[in-house]
mmCIF file of C-alpha atoms in Angstrom:
data_model
loop_
_atom_site.group_PDB
_atom_site.id
_atom_site.type_symbol
_atom_site.label_atom_id
_atom_site.label_comp_id
_atom_site.label_asym_id
_atom_site.label_seq_id
_atom_site.Cartn_x
_atom_site.Cartn_y
_atom_site.Cartn_z
ATOM 1 C CA MET A 1 94.436 95.973 106.464
ATOM 2 C CA THR A 2 92.510 93.835 104.063
ATOM 3 C CA ILE A 3 95.324 91.617 102.795
ATOM 4 C CA ILE A 4 95.238 89.496 105.959
ATOM 5 C CA HIS A 5 92.060 87.846 104.664
ATOM 6 C CA ASN A 6 93.370 86.911 101.209
ATOM 7 C CA ASP A 7 94.801 83.476 101.993
ATOM 8 C CA TYR A 8 91.727 82.343 103.886
ATOM 9 C CA ILE A 9 89.374 83.728 101.239
ATOM 10 C CA LEU A 10 91.242 81.808 98.544
ATOM 11 C CA PHE A 11 91.140 78.689 100.721
ATOM 12 C CA CYS A 12 87.379 78.826 101.314
ATOM 13 C CA THR A 13 86.472 79.621 97.693
ATOM 14 C CA GLU A 14 87.584 76.371 96.089
ATOM 15 C CA GLN A 15 83.856 75.932 95.429
ATOM 16 C CA TRP A 16 81.257 78.652 94.922
ATOM 17 C CA SER A 17 80.646 80.400 98.258
ATOM 18 C CA ASP A 18 78.266 83.213 99.019
ATOM 19 C CA ILE A 19 79.594 86.456 100.400
ATOM 20 C CA LYS A 20 77.843 85.983 103.748
ATOM 21 C CA ASN A 21 79.465 82.559 104.248
ATOM 22 C CA ILE A 22 82.920 83.911 103.353
ATOM 23 C CA ILE A 23 82.602 86.810 105.799
ATOM 24 C CA GLU A 24 81.461 84.420 108.521
ATOM 25 C CA LYS A 25 84.353 81.998 107.919
ATOM 26 C CA CYS A 26 86.959 84.774 107.795
ATOM 27 C CA GLY A 27 85.769 86.144 111.122
ATOM 28 C CA GLY A 28 87.056 89.593 110.247
ATOM 29 C CA ILE A 29 85.492 92.978 109.901
ATOM 30 C CA GLU A 30 82.842 92.738 107.183
ATOM 31 C CA SER A 31 83.992 95.822 105.268
ATOM 32 C CA GLU A 32 87.605 94.535 105.194
ATOM 33 C CA VAL A 33 86.562 91.098 103.926
ATOM 34 C CA ILE A 34 84.368 92.682 101.233
ATOM 35 C CA GLU A 35 87.260 94.969 100.195
ATOM 36 C CA SER A 36 89.545 91.914 100.003
ATOM 37 C CA LEU A 37 86.994 90.065 97.872
ATOM 38 C CA LYS A 38 86.716 92.994 95.474
ATOM 39 C CA ARG A 39 90.490 93.426 95.205
ATOM 40 C CA LEU A 40 91.057 89.672 94.693
ATOM 41 C CA GLU A 41 88.481 89.686 91.923
ATOM 42 C CA ILE A 42 90.125 92.686 90.229
ATOM 43 C CA MET A 43 93.511 90.975 90.594
ATOM 44 C CA GLY A 44 92.119 87.899 88.804
ATOM 45 C CA PHE A 45 92.169 85.512 91.768
ATOM 46 C CA LEU A 46 88.373 85.242 92.099
ATOM 47 C CA GLU A 47 85.369 85.207 89.835
ATOM 48 C CA SER A 48 81.892 86.213 90.960
ATOM 49 C CA ARG A 49 78.319 85.459 89.978
ATOM 50 C CA PHE A 50 74.885 86.449 91.172
ATOM 51 C CA PHE A 51 72.375 83.709 91.818
ATOM 52 C CA LYS A 52 68.937 84.631 93.169
ATOM 53 C CA ASN A 53 70.177 88.060 94.276
ATOM 54 C CA THR A 54 73.089 86.552 96.209
ATOM 55 C CA LEU A 55 76.699 87.192 95.264
ATOM 56 C CA PHE A 56 78.928 84.108 95.057
ATOM 57 C CA TYR A 57 82.707 83.904 94.650
ATOM 58 C CA LYS A 58 84.965 81.134 93.435
ATOM 59 C CA LYS A 59 88.730 80.896 93.068
ATOM 60 C CA TYR A 60 89.841 81.585 89.491
ATOM 61 C CA ASP A 61 92.962 79.709 88.379
ATOM 62 C CA LYS A 62 93.237 80.721 84.725
ATOM 63 C CA PRO A 63 95.588 83.395 83.399
ATOM 64 C CA GLN A 64 94.113 86.850 83.054
ATOM 65 C CA SER A 65 93.121 88.100 79.634
ATOM 66 C CA HIS A 66 94.739 91.287 78.369
ATOM 67 C CA GLU A 67 91.599 93.234 79.358
ATOM 68 C CA GLN A 68 91.550 91.751 82.872
ATOM 69 C CA PHE A 69 95.231 92.546 83.357
ATOM 70 C CA SER A 70 94.703 96.116 82.112
ATOM 71 C CA LEU A 71 91.779 96.583 84.516
ATOM 72 C CA MET A 72 93.921 95.329 87.398
ATOM 73 C CA ILE A 73 96.750 97.717 86.474
ATOM 74 C CA GLU A 74 94.261 100.612 86.331
ATOM 75 C CA ASN A 75 93.112 99.659 89.819
ATOM 76 C CA PHE A 76 96.709 99.574 91.091
ATOM 77 C CA ILE A 77 97.305 102.999 89.503
ATOM 78 C CA GLU A 78 94.239 104.432 91.255
ATOM 79 C CA TYR A 79 95.556 103.227 94.607
ATOM 80 C CA GLN A 80 98.990 104.568 93.709
ATOM 81 C CA LYS A 81 97.511 108.027 93.037
ATOM 82 C CA PHE A 82 95.940 107.924 96.497
ATOM 83 C CA GLU A 83 99.286 106.920 98.037
ATOM 84 C CA ILE A 84 101.097 109.725 96.193
ATOM 85 C CA GLU A 85 98.554 112.235 97.498
ATOM 86 C CA SER A 86 99.103 110.868 101.000
ATOM 87 C CA ILE A 87 102.857 111.283 100.603
ATOM 88 C CA LYS A 88 102.305 114.921 99.611
ATOM 89 C CA THR A 89 100.133 115.598 102.674
ATOM 90 C CA ILE A 90 102.493 113.926 105.167
ATOM 91 C CA PRO A 91 105.640 116.050 105.111
ATOM 92 C CA ILE A 92 107.382 114.204 107.954
ATOM 93 C CA ILE A 93 107.208 110.474 108.630
ATOM 94 C CA ILE A 94 109.889 110.160 111.310
ATOM 95 C CA SER A 95 108.879 110.856 114.889
ATOM 96 C CA SER A 96 111.192 112.444 117.377
ATOM 97 C CA ASN A 97 109.389 110.923 120.392
ATOM 98 C CA GLY A 98 110.399 107.305 119.738
ATOM 99 C CA SER A 99 107.034 105.914 118.632
ATOM 100 C CA GLN A 100 106.674 102.538 116.901
ATOM 101 C CA PHE A 101 109.514 101.990 114.384
ATOM 102 C CA GLY A 102 110.370 105.688 114.849
ATOM 103 C CA PHE A 103 107.535 106.780 112.547
ATOM 104 C CA THR A 104 104.717 109.213 113.148
ATOM 105 C CA LYS A 105 101.213 107.731 113.374
ATOM 106 C CA ASN A 106 100.315 109.019 109.873
ATOM 107 C CA GLY A 107 103.699 107.965 108.520
ATOM 108 C CA LEU A 108 103.268 104.423 109.830
ATOM 109 C CA LYS A 109 99.742 104.221 108.385
ATOM 110 C CA LEU A 110 101.084 105.354 104.996
ATOM 111 C CA LEU A 111 103.860 102.750 105.101
ATOM 112 C CA GLU A 112 101.382 100.013 106.050
ATOM 113 C CA ASP A 113 99.114 100.968 103.132
ATOM 114 C CA ILE A 114 102.023 100.943 100.697
ATOM 115 C CA GLN A 115 103.288 97.663 102.153
ATOM 116 C CA GLU A 116 99.858 96.112 101.648
ATOM 117 C CA GLU A 117 99.836 97.234 98.014
ATOM 118 C CA ILE A 118 103.336 95.825 97.472
ATOM 119 C CA ALA A 119 102.173 92.516 98.980
ATOM 120 C CA ARG A 120 99.254 92.421 96.526
ATOM 121 C CA ILE A 121 101.554 93.096 93.596
ATOM 122 C CA SER A 122 103.989 90.425 94.814
ATOM 123 C CA MET A 123 101.096 87.988 94.989
ATOM 124 C CA VAL A 124 100.233 88.708 91.354
ATOM 125 C CA ILE A 125 103.879 88.456 90.256
ATOM 126 C CA THR A 126 104.198 85.071 91.974
ATOM 127 C CA ARG A 127 101.045 83.860 90.235
ATOM 128 C CA ILE A 128 102.195 85.070 86.809
ATOM 129 C CA ASP A 129 105.610 83.461 87.334
ATOM 130 C CA HIS A 130 103.924 80.174 88.269
ATOM 131 C CA GLN A 131 101.655 80.344 85.213
ATOM 132 C CA ASP A 132 104.731 80.970 83.069
ATOM 133 C CA LYS A 133 106.566 77.978 84.551
ATOM 134 C CA ILE A 134 103.678 75.580 84.005
ATOM 135 C CA ARG A 135 103.240 77.057 80.528
ATOM 136 C CA ILE A 136 99.648 78.207 80.717
ATOM 137 C CA LEU A 137 100.799 81.774 80.026
ATOM 138 C CA GLN A 138 103.160 82.592 77.173
ATOM 139 C CA HIS A 139 106.643 83.516 78.377
ATOM 140 C CA PRO A 140 106.877 86.917 76.613
ATOM 141 C CA ILE A 141 103.490 87.951 78.019
ATOM 142 C CA ALA A 142 104.491 86.828 81.512
ATOM 143 C CA LEU A 143 107.762 88.784 81.351
ATOM 144 C CA GLN A 144 105.973 91.877 80.076
ATOM 145 C CA ARG A 145 103.387 91.730 82.871
ATOM 146 C CA ILE A 146 105.971 91.120 85.590
ATOM 147 C CA LYS A 147 108.051 94.057 84.319
ATOM 148 C CA LYS A 148 104.989 96.318 84.349
ATOM 149 C CA LEU A 149 104.187 95.329 87.947
ATOM 150 C CA GLU A 150 107.794 95.780 89.077
ATOM 151 C CA ASN A 151 107.868 99.245 87.477
ATOM 152 C CA HIS A 152 104.695 100.095 89.380
ATOM 153 C CA VAL A 153 106.340 99.185 92.703
ATOM 154 C CA ASN A 154 109.550 100.987 91.806
ATOM 155 C CA ARG A 155 107.655 104.172 90.965
ATOM 156 C CA ILE A 156 106.021 104.460 94.380
ATOM 157 C CA MET A 157 109.260 103.564 96.153
ATOM 158 C CA ASN A 158 111.193 106.198 94.193
ATOM 159 C CA ILE A 159 108.547 108.819 94.946
ATOM 160 C CA MET A 160 108.793 107.983 98.638
ATOM 161 C CA LEU A 161 112.577 108.173 98.687
ATOM 162 C CA ASP A 162 112.476 111.459 96.755
ATOM 163 C CA SER A 163 109.827 112.917 99.081
ATOM 164 C CA TYR A 164 111.634 112.012 102.295
ATOM 165 C CA LYS A 165 115.174 112.896 101.279
ATOM 166 C CA ASP A 166 116.800 113.282 104.666
ATOM 167 C CA VAL A 167 119.222 110.465 105.442
ATOM 168 C CA HIS A 168 117.407 109.376 108.612
ATOM 169 C CA SER A 169 114.057 109.023 106.802
ATOM 170 C CA ASN A 170 115.641 107.228 103.832
ATOM 171 C CA ILE A 171 117.371 104.702 106.087
ATOM 172 C CA ALA A 172 114.211 104.181 108.150
ATOM 173 C CA LEU A 173 112.150 103.610 104.972
ATOM 174 C CA GLN A 174 114.628 101.125 103.582
ATOM 175 C CA GLU A 175 114.766 99.250 106.899
ATOM 176 C CA TYR A 176 110.973 99.207 107.193
ATOM 177 C CA PHE A 177 110.461 97.730 103.736
ATOM 178 C CA LYS A 178 113.378 95.314 104.091
ATOM 179 C CA THR A 179 111.852 94.042 107.337
ATOM 180 C CA HIS A 180 108.251 93.921 106.083
ATOM 181 C CA THR A 181 108.691 92.726 102.498
ATOM 182 C CA GLY A 182 109.444 89.197 101.397
#
């Protein structure tokens, strides 16, 4: 779970910070922090620069260009393809032995991955909405981008509900996401 580092990464990158310093301050697993840094940069929350063979990151507060937004959407679609493949390979997500939340181990991992992706998308939607309200992003562009992100979330949710059609699984999925999504 890489999203747990996002808030702290954004906090400690008000000024240019090298990757080593960020990893040290986050205190997490290095590979997770690096994955978070990469995803935050793709999502338009960070910018990076090399200086003397060292990678530095800084918080980026400007609206994304059309190209940056398109790149981010492509990244979300790549992750979505992976999630869809996972859905196809996990035929049953509900456990009969009463494990955590009633899900199988693989089912729970899949739900956590999808939840993390939804949290990332929600983070971007919140940012776009804020940029729209303070008028640094044109309203029609903001609405278009928010709609595109919402459609992305709806697609994966519909695929999940279609893949796990039994009533028990559908109810469990809805309860899981209602409990774990803001």
